[in-house]
Amino acid sequence: MALKEELLKPIWHAFTALDVDKCGKVSKSQLKVLSHNLCTLLNVPHDPVALEEHFGDNDLGPVSNQGYMPYLNKFILDKVQEGFNKVEFNKMCWTLCAKKHLPNTPLYISEDSAFKVWTIFNYLSEEKFPLVIVPEEIEYLLKKLTEAMGGGWQQALFEDYKVALDKKQNGLSAWELIELIGSGQFSKGIDHATVSMAINEVFNELILDILKQGYLCKKGHKRKNWTERWFVLKPNIVTYYCSEDLKDKKGEVILDENCCVESLPDKDGRKCLFVVKCLEKSYEISASDKKKKQEWIQAIQTVVNLRKFQLPPPHKEARQKRRALRKKLLAEQEAMEKKMKELQLANETKQQELEVTRKELREAAARAMEEERKRQETQTQLQDRFQTEMERELLIRRQMEAQVAQKSNELQQNLIRVRELEEMYRKLQEALDDEKQARQEEENARLHQARLLEEEAAKREVLEKLHKEQEAAIKMTEAEKKELEQIREVKEKALQDAMQQLEQLEKERILALEQYQQVSKNLEEATSKTRSWKDKVLQHEGLMRLIQPGSKNPGLVTNWGPASFTQGELEQREKSWQEKRSPSTD
């Protein structure tokens, strides 16, 4: 169950980062690809035919009717076994969601460090969705990072941040935690490399369960030579490699309750020696100094004790204790609220009892007044009777006086009782007024608290809305920027084409102008020649004359136009032409 909960958090990040359609649903093709990648990385055998049936293109498949979670639990998470690569699995989920949710603001850490912070968030976040990390876990993580960086914890700075955080929300999302650590608010004055090393150290401890690692010298079993190896201590095993890149694994030591670690005296020129004894083998190891020797002995002995008593690693046990403490505080808070409701109910019951008592007092006062009225009437009757019978019988008068005296004593007692009742009524009235005032103050306090909660919820909704609007505005701005860039490129290309066309048209216009000028020149020359020729012809033929009205004889049509000559003029012209032609013919 714990493994399934551990896997669900990264999968939840990846699932929520998938694109949705207009109806708010994730396409089956995306779920199909996600399921295939999960099966591959979690070493879960998957049937392609069953996968196609569940993620068919129609609306009749199991995923369409039941949602994705039943399929995820039944066909993937229930079949997961230990031994898969957790880092690669987390990197796949991180790749799907990082581009969509990673803050756009410049971060003080690298993308690899941001991935490790995201993985640590999934480990420390609460077991409910949407995932958040509460202030207590934020403080724990920041303390671990500060300790790894070798700095001092600034409790006052965190308290100020916690107060500001409590006013806004109950915790941080993964991306808000990355932005907090990446902003350098709690690592001022520390260089990037130190921060990255601190994040890597906390990642190794919390996620990879690496309790300790470092270079040690190990004595060989066959050659008996000493070789420097990179040792990695986990809750059940010590693995050693050629170097810290963890690529060339040289061996491992399985730790169980039968193992032990002991210090050895210096020998063979080697110092800071200790031995790890197991049932089958013993491993002699040399540290660089006494401090590291003692640290490794304590760390290995701690792992052996954990295996012996079947306890979880220290960081997991601490996380369980923190969560148990939060659950206990939550239960105490719920019990306090329940007790407050019980006190309020008891208060209402007391108020009802006071109301009954007040009613009884009113009835008692009414009865006392009635008794007083009857007494007055009886006294009046007795006085009348006393006056009428006083003269007749002295003895009766004495008896009556005795009775009157007795009645007076009773009346005095009744008056005293009435005064006591009135005093009691006044005190009860004061107590009731005090109770009303206390109840009113309690009601006012409750209303004020409810109003504060409503204001806090409203502010939180406004902040979430602003956050969403900012994300939408950023996306819209990027899309508009790309669209404007494309339009600018198209316009620049069109402008270049238009400039080329314009240059071509300018060349053609110049050429046409030159042609036009040449034609005009030719036309002028032709016109000049034509005019010269007409003048010569008219002078030769003697046809230049004034325009006069034509004769009434029928006009003739010649090559000079209709009605240019009369019949007589034409005959004279022909005769003159014949005479001029005859000499030239001879």
XYZ file of C-alpha atoms in Angstrom:
586
model
C 0.000 0.000 0.000
C 2.857 2.399 0.818
C 4.486 1.697 -2.565
C 1.218 2.456 -4.394
C 0.798 5.749 -2.527
C 4.427 6.625 -3.342
C 3.827 5.987 -7.061
C 0.472 7.773 -7.209
C 1.942 11.209 -6.458
C 4.256 11.469 -9.517
C 1.554 9.877 -11.691
C -0.912 12.486 -10.433
C 1.461 15.261 -11.536
C 1.853 13.661 -14.973
C -1.897 13.057 -15.384
C -2.884 16.619 -14.453
C -0.351 17.987 -16.966
C -2.011 16.234 -19.927
C -3.945 18.375 -22.395
C -7.743 18.377 -22.107
C -10.437 19.037 -24.714
C -13.252 21.574 -24.586
C -15.266 19.260 -22.292
C -12.369 19.056 -19.797
C -11.490 15.416 -20.636
C -8.099 13.891 -21.440
C -7.889 12.186 -24.812
C -7.551 8.406 -24.806
C -4.439 8.582 -26.978
C -2.597 10.515 -24.247
C -3.754 8.038 -21.555
C -2.636 5.195 -23.781
C 0.866 6.639 -24.174
C 1.061 7.385 -20.421
C 0.021 3.819 -19.535
C 2.570 2.331 -21.948
C 5.389 4.417 -20.446
C 4.331 3.526 -16.887
C 4.309 -0.196 -17.682
C 7.742 0.080 -19.304
C 9.402 1.964 -16.425
C 7.676 -0.010 -13.627
C 8.595 -3.371 -15.234
C 4.908 -4.343 -15.470
C 4.052 -6.754 -18.326
C 1.326 -5.306 -20.484
C -0.866 -6.860 -23.135
C -1.123 -4.647 -26.278
C -4.499 -6.185 -27.150
C -5.963 -5.438 -23.723
C -4.465 -1.946 -23.893
C -6.201 -1.309 -27.240
C -9.509 -2.601 -25.830
C -9.365 -0.281 -22.828
C -8.313 2.759 -24.858
C -10.468 2.294 -27.944
C -11.593 5.256 -30.015
C -15.272 4.608 -29.280
C -17.203 5.528 -26.111
C -17.870 1.931 -25.015
C -14.543 0.968 -23.436
C -13.959 0.561 -19.657
C -11.942 3.791 -19.508
C -14.899 5.721 -20.985
C -17.372 4.302 -18.459
C -15.313 4.041 -15.266
C -12.523 6.613 -15.583
C -8.754 6.100 -15.573
C -8.099 5.317 -11.881
C -9.684 1.800 -11.830
C -7.588 0.853 -14.862
C -4.443 2.334 -13.309
C -4.945 0.438 -10.032
C -5.960 -2.901 -11.553
C -3.597 -3.244 -14.505
C -0.523 -1.278 -13.388
C -0.166 -0.354 -9.696
C -1.415 -3.699 -8.319
C 1.253 -5.484 -10.393
C 4.223 -3.310 -9.441
C 7.067 -5.045 -7.604
C 10.225 -3.683 -5.998
C 13.310 -3.391 -8.166
C 12.309 -0.806 -10.760
C 14.377 2.352 -11.296
C 12.682 5.005 -9.144
C 14.773 7.837 -10.555
C 13.873 7.046 -14.172
C 10.199 6.678 -13.231
C 10.190 10.079 -11.504
C 12.074 11.673 -14.421
C 9.413 10.479 -16.873
C 6.620 12.022 -14.769
C 8.728 15.162 -14.275
C 9.246 15.514 -18.029
C 5.488 15.417 -18.647
C 4.617 18.116 -16.110
C 7.706 20.350 -15.772
C 7.328 22.305 -19.022
C 3.728 23.183 -18.193
C 4.104 24.093 -14.512
C 7.748 25.080 -13.936
C 7.953 28.779 -12.883
C 8.967 31.199 -15.620
C 10.938 33.347 -13.194
C 14.748 32.812 -13.126
C 15.698 30.192 -10.517
C 18.803 30.054 -8.317
C 19.047 26.276 -8.933
C 19.494 24.069 -12.010
C 16.746 22.041 -13.653
C 18.222 18.814 -12.208
C 18.065 20.326 -8.703
C 14.485 21.442 -9.389
C 13.654 17.840 -10.345
C 15.124 16.589 -7.063
C 13.165 19.189 -5.067
C 10.021 18.039 -6.914
C 10.763 14.403 -5.980
C 11.371 15.374 -2.330
C 8.061 17.253 -2.374
C 6.254 14.068 -3.435
C 7.918 12.239 -0.542
C 7.028 14.836 2.129
C 3.597 15.975 0.877
C 0.334 14.944 2.510
C -1.583 11.838 1.426
C -4.434 13.780 -0.197
C -5.014 15.499 -3.511
C -4.313 18.111 -4.712
C -0.861 17.591 -3.210
C 0.496 20.198 -0.782
C 3.388 20.286 1.671
C 2.467 21.639 5.104
C 4.589 24.267 6.936
C 6.031 21.645 9.343
C 7.462 19.618 6.439
C 8.713 22.807 4.744
C 10.597 23.691 7.936
C 12.024 20.135 8.118
C 13.249 20.291 4.491
C 14.761 23.765 4.831
C 16.561 22.705 8.023
C 18.000 19.660 6.241
C 19.203 21.826 3.337
C 20.695 24.444 5.666
C 22.499 21.730 7.634
C 23.820 20.195 4.398
C 25.059 23.615 3.233
C 26.849 24.140 6.558
C 24.846 27.263 7.441
C 22.915 28.316 10.498
C 19.154 27.867 10.680
C 17.287 31.198 10.738
C 14.240 30.394 12.840
C 13.007 34.004 13.025
C 13.065 34.334 9.213
C 11.072 31.138 8.801
C 8.546 32.180 11.459
C 7.879 35.393 9.518
C 7.469 33.386 6.321
C 5.209 30.878 8.110
C 2.942 33.657 9.396
C 2.618 35.058 5.874
C 1.965 31.540 4.533
C -0.739 30.759 7.141
C -2.609 33.909 6.136
C -2.767 32.783 2.491
C -3.051 29.009 2.449
C -2.403 25.775 4.358
C 0.698 24.726 2.384
C 2.685 24.936 -0.873
C 2.401 23.076 -4.147
C 5.431 21.435 -5.752
C 6.030 24.377 -8.073
C 5.696 26.920 -5.249
C 8.243 24.922 -3.209
C 10.645 24.898 -6.191
C 10.174 28.648 -6.563
C 10.790 29.160 -2.815
C 14.063 27.198 -2.799
C 15.076 28.506 -6.235
C 14.569 32.125 -5.156
C 17.427 31.819 -2.632
C 15.368 33.340 0.185
C 16.820 30.875 2.724
C 20.246 30.477 1.082
C 21.483 34.038 0.740
C 25.258 34.341 0.489
C 25.694 30.702 -0.589
C 26.930 29.842 -4.080
C 24.998 27.715 -6.604
C 27.290 24.695 -6.325
C 26.828 24.449 -2.542
C 23.043 24.680 -2.867
C 23.016 21.980 -5.569
C 25.236 19.714 -3.441
C 22.920 20.204 -0.454
C 19.831 19.357 -2.532
C 21.621 16.273 -3.904
C 22.594 15.154 -0.390
C 19.028 15.476 0.922
C 17.736 13.749 -2.243
C 20.112 10.825 -1.701
C 19.003 10.441 1.909
C 15.227 10.860 1.544
C 14.604 9.375 -1.916
C 17.483 6.948 -2.591
C 17.749 5.874 1.089
C 21.497 6.576 1.059
C 22.397 6.929 4.738
C 26.094 7.590 4.118
C 28.601 7.548 1.256
C 32.244 8.335 0.722
C 35.709 7.015 -0.193
C 37.194 4.216 1.964
C 40.036 1.733 1.462
C 39.077 -1.961 1.402
C 41.351 -4.933 1.884
C 41.058 -7.620 -0.782
C 40.156 -11.202 0.131
C 42.510 -12.870 -2.326
C 45.408 -10.508 -3.017
C 45.224 -8.849 0.397
C 45.967 -5.473 -1.182
C 44.265 -2.216 -0.230
C 42.105 -0.430 -2.857
C 40.198 2.826 -2.575
C 36.496 2.379 -3.271
C 33.402 4.587 -3.154
C 31.114 3.107 -0.462
C 27.326 3.669 -0.386
C 25.386 2.689 2.757
C 21.664 1.923 2.464
C 19.209 0.495 5.045
C 20.066 -3.111 4.174
C 23.266 -3.114 2.140
C 26.697 -1.562 1.682
C 27.716 -1.269 -1.989
C 31.171 -0.212 -3.200
C 32.171 1.139 -6.622
C 35.337 2.231 -8.402
C 34.332 5.898 -8.204
C 31.498 8.130 -7.105
C 29.821 8.063 -10.536
C 28.409 4.620 -9.451
C 29.009 3.096 -12.889
C 31.457 0.257 -12.086
C 30.080 -1.792 -9.173
C 32.738 -3.896 -7.451
C 30.776 -5.629 -4.713
C 28.284 -5.416 -1.889
C 27.851 -6.359 1.755
C 24.385 -7.562 2.772
C 23.613 -6.294 6.283
C 21.308 -8.229 8.621
C 20.840 -8.773 12.336
C 23.773 -11.239 12.382
C 26.304 -8.643 11.217
C 28.436 -6.484 13.452
C 31.053 -3.769 13.097
C 34.154 -3.454 15.253
C 37.125 -1.147 15.484
C 40.595 -2.562 14.739
C 44.010 -1.386 15.904
C 46.435 0.076 13.386
C 48.502 -2.507 11.515
C 50.529 -2.985 8.346
C 50.980 0.785 8.077
C 47.205 1.275 7.941
C 45.335 3.508 10.386
C 41.702 4.101 11.292
C 40.757 0.465 10.669
C 37.441 -1.268 11.337
C 35.883 -4.548 10.267
C 32.365 -5.513 9.174
C 31.687 -9.111 10.206
C 29.015 -11.167 8.470
C 28.206 -14.872 8.675
C 30.168 -15.757 5.543
C 32.829 -13.025 5.239
C 34.527 -10.221 7.093
C 35.512 -6.952 5.434
C 38.464 -4.916 6.666
C 38.121 -1.217 5.853
C 40.335 1.819 6.436
C 39.049 5.401 6.779
C 40.993 8.580 6.072
C 40.745 9.853 9.655
C 39.324 8.924 13.050
C 36.229 11.090 12.655
C 35.168 9.354 9.446
C 35.996 5.988 10.969
C 33.704 6.641 13.933
C 30.937 8.012 11.655
C 31.004 4.886 9.463
C 31.033 2.552 12.469
C 28.022 4.317 13.986
C 26.167 4.416 10.657
C 26.693 0.699 9.929
C 25.806 -0.265 13.503
C 22.610 1.830 13.206
C 21.629 -0.085 10.059
C 22.300 -3.415 11.782
C 20.137 -2.376 14.734
C 17.358 -1.285 12.357
C 17.461 -4.686 10.671
C 17.566 -6.417 14.030
C 14.502 -4.659 15.423
C 12.797 -4.394 11.999
C 12.599 -0.617 12.130
C 12.366 1.758 9.175
C 15.222 4.138 8.278
C 15.545 7.222 10.524
C 14.142 9.672 7.962
C 11.119 7.472 7.264
C 10.525 6.935 10.978
C 10.777 10.692 11.549
C 8.259 11.307 8.759
C 5.861 8.784 10.330
C 6.215 10.466 13.711
C 5.577 13.914 12.231
C 2.490 12.687 10.448
C 1.268 10.884 13.581
C 1.789 14.078 15.576
C -0.192 16.082 12.996
C -2.994 13.499 13.113
C -2.965 13.647 16.912
C -3.156 17.445 16.899
C -5.965 17.285 14.350
C -7.825 14.758 16.525
C -7.322 16.973 19.582
C -8.618 19.957 17.622
C -11.678 17.978 16.544
C -12.186 16.839 20.150
C -11.935 20.459 21.306
C -14.514 21.503 18.723
C -16.766 18.665 19.854
C -16.326 19.737 23.470
C -17.181 23.319 22.517
C -20.366 22.076 20.867
C -21.196 20.073 24.007
C -20.593 23.148 26.179
C -22.787 25.198 23.891
C -25.508 22.554 24.151
C -25.148 22.515 27.944
C -25.335 26.297 27.935
C -28.566 26.157 25.981
C -29.898 23.563 28.445
C -28.981 25.831 31.366
C -30.705 28.714 29.640
C -33.839 26.641 29.265
C -33.653 25.744 32.971
C -33.266 29.426 33.858
C -36.283 30.210 31.704
C -38.306 27.584 33.623
C -37.092 29.010 36.951
C -37.983 32.510 35.835
C -41.464 31.313 34.902
C -41.856 29.645 38.274
C -40.788 32.887 39.990
C -43.364 34.834 38.019
C -46.052 32.328 39.046
C -44.928 32.501 42.697
C -45.087 36.313 42.599
C -48.580 36.109 41.140
C -49.645 33.738 43.876
C -48.141 36.030 46.546
C -50.035 39.014 45.167
C -53.213 36.997 45.165
C -52.618 35.975 48.749
C -51.904 39.612 49.659
C -55.174 40.703 48.038
C -57.087 38.022 49.905
C -55.357 39.001 53.126
C -56.340 42.606 52.681
C -59.925 41.592 52.068
C -59.898 39.317 55.113
C -58.386 42.095 57.235
C -61.062 44.495 56.089
C -63.757 42.010 56.968
C -62.193 41.354 60.346
C -61.960 45.067 61.086
C -65.604 45.569 60.162
C -66.631 42.648 62.279
C -64.416 43.851 65.135
C -65.976 47.273 65.093
C -69.515 45.885 65.011
C -68.945 43.308 67.740
C -66.513 45.176 69.956
C -69.288 46.609 72.077
C -71.144 43.362 72.455
C -68.515 40.974 73.671
C -65.214 41.939 75.161
C -64.089 38.329 75.237
C -64.772 37.921 71.582
C -62.895 41.153 71.005
C -59.870 39.789 72.873
C -60.024 36.574 70.905
C -60.293 38.558 67.699
C -57.351 40.710 68.733
C -55.383 37.538 69.387
C -56.359 36.218 65.987
C -55.462 39.534 64.385
C -52.094 39.490 66.119
C -51.513 35.969 64.872
C -52.542 36.943 61.414
C -50.221 39.947 61.598
C -47.307 37.664 62.443
C -48.174 35.452 59.498
C -48.454 38.513 57.323
C -45.037 39.679 58.459
C -43.560 36.307 57.634
C -45.253 36.370 54.228
C -43.867 39.849 53.596
C -40.375 38.673 54.518
C -40.818 35.706 52.198
C -42.002 37.978 49.399
C -38.972 40.223 49.879
C -36.675 37.180 49.787
C -38.385 35.982 46.627
C -38.044 39.419 45.061
C -34.323 39.521 45.973
C -33.858 36.032 44.569
C -35.674 37.086 41.386
C -33.426 40.131 41.042
C -30.256 38.034 41.432
C -31.518 35.478 38.941
C -32.337 38.304 36.546
C -28.772 39.644 36.896
C -27.355 36.156 36.349
C -29.542 35.790 33.277
C -28.346 39.159 31.938
C -24.707 38.124 32.512
C -25.397 34.859 30.723
C -27.001 36.698 27.794
C -24.036 39.045 27.556
C -21.554 36.130 27.649
C -23.539 34.316 24.995
C -23.668 37.457 22.833
C -19.903 37.887 23.172
C -19.382 34.247 22.233
C -21.687 34.627 19.234
C -19.829 37.766 18.154
C -16.498 35.952 18.438
C -17.839 33.019 16.418
C -19.220 35.344 13.720
C -15.906 37.228 13.619
C -14.005 33.973 13.204
C -16.394 32.809 10.454
C -16.016 36.155 8.710
C -12.241 35.875 8.886
C -12.420 32.364 7.426
C -14.672 33.570 4.612
C -12.333 36.479 3.886
C -9.380 34.125 3.860
C -11.197 31.761 1.447
C -12.175 34.697 -0.765
C -8.603 36.003 -0.796
C -7.352 32.561 -1.649
C -9.831 32.259 -4.533
C -8.794 35.718 -5.776
C -5.117 34.724 -5.619
C -5.778 31.458 -7.445
C -7.827 33.335 -10.049
C -5.020 35.923 -10.454
C -2.509 33.078 -10.766
C -4.595 31.410 -13.467
C -5.138 34.734 -15.255
C -1.392 35.399 -15.164
C -0.688 31.946 -16.626
C -3.366 32.476 -19.312
C -1.989 35.963 -20.072
C 1.561 34.575 -20.356
C 0.393 31.816 -22.701
C -1.674 34.280 -24.768
C 1.260 36.689 -24.950
C 3.588 33.944 -26.176
C 1.041 32.812 -28.776
C 0.436 36.384 -29.910
C 4.200 36.990 -30.082
C 4.684 33.944 -32.283
C 1.740 34.939 -34.473
C 3.041 38.533 -34.820
C 6.511 37.188 -35.650
C 5.009 35.018 -38.402
C 2.920 37.939 -39.721
C 6.016 40.198 -39.670
C 8.019 37.611 -41.620
C 5.194 37.262 -44.183
C 4.899 41.064 -44.485
C 8.676 41.455 -44.855
C 8.680 38.847 -47.602
C 5.683 40.540 -49.293
C 7.449 43.902 -48.929
C 10.597 42.541 -50.558
C 8.528 41.067 -53.418
C 6.686 44.414 -53.790
C 9.996 46.304 -53.805
C 11.313 44.009 -56.505
C 8.116 44.450 -58.523
C 8.331 48.206 -57.984
C 11.917 48.259 -59.224
C 10.862 46.184 -62.253
C 7.928 48.514 -62.919
C 10.263 51.528 -62.578
C 12.585 50.018 -65.147
C 9.640 49.259 -67.443
C 8.266 52.786 -66.913
C 11.651 54.308 -67.815
C 11.830 52.039 -70.871
C 8.234 52.941 -71.859
C 9.032 56.619 -71.339
C 12.058 56.318 -73.567
C 9.945 54.467 -76.143
C 7.211 57.108 -75.808
C 9.742 59.895 -76.289
C 11.139 58.101 -79.342
C 7.637 57.571 -80.762
C 6.762 61.207 -80.030
C 9.940 62.271 -81.790
C 9.159 59.999 -84.743
C 5.577 61.303 -84.794
C 6.766 64.883 -84.801
C 9.189 64.103 -87.624
C 6.397 62.355 -89.562
C 4.012 65.244 -88.932
C 6.642 67.691 -90.069
C 7.285 65.648 -93.195
C 3.536 65.304 -93.833
C 2.984 69.029 -93.521
C 5.914 69.737 -95.802
C 4.573 67.255 -98.342
C 1.031 68.723 -98.251
C 2.399 72.217 -98.684
C 4.409 71.077 -101.716
C 1.435 69.282 -103.239
C -0.863 72.240 -102.716
C 1.671 74.645 -104.152
C 2.268 72.333 -107.104
C -1.344 71.798 -107.873
C -2.354 75.382 -107.072
C -5.051 74.144 -104.729
C -4.514 76.620 -101.977
C -7.602 78.767 -101.846
C -10.017 80.312 -99.455
C -12.888 78.241 -98.190
C -16.023 79.462 -99.978
C -19.587 78.246 -100.151
C -19.971 75.452 -102.674
C -21.930 75.786 -105.927
C -25.456 74.671 -106.262
C -24.423 72.085 -108.830
C -24.207 68.493 -107.700
C -20.958 67.907 -105.872
C -18.342 65.440 -106.843
C -16.299 63.135 -104.753
C -12.570 63.199 -105.300
C -9.503 62.121 -103.379
C -9.717 65.492 -101.578
C -13.205 64.732 -100.255
C -16.861 65.279 -101.344
C -17.901 68.586 -103.070
C -14.337 69.799 -103.312
C -14.710 70.888 -106.995
C -17.531 71.675 -109.341
C -17.862 69.967 -112.676
C -16.505 72.992 -114.578
C -13.537 73.339 -112.277
C -12.780 69.674 -112.594
C -12.819 69.840 -116.413
C -10.516 72.894 -116.343
C -8.145 71.055 -113.996
C -8.046 68.011 -116.200
C -7.359 70.124 -119.256
C -4.525 72.006 -117.505
C -3.029 68.760 -116.322
C -3.167 67.261 -119.806
C -1.402 70.306 -121.230
C 1.393 70.108 -118.662
C 1.757 66.400 -119.247
C 1.976 66.611 -123.032
C 5.354 68.443 -123.165
C 6.830 66.109 -120.651
C 5.635 63.168 -122.718
C 7.237 64.470 -125.882
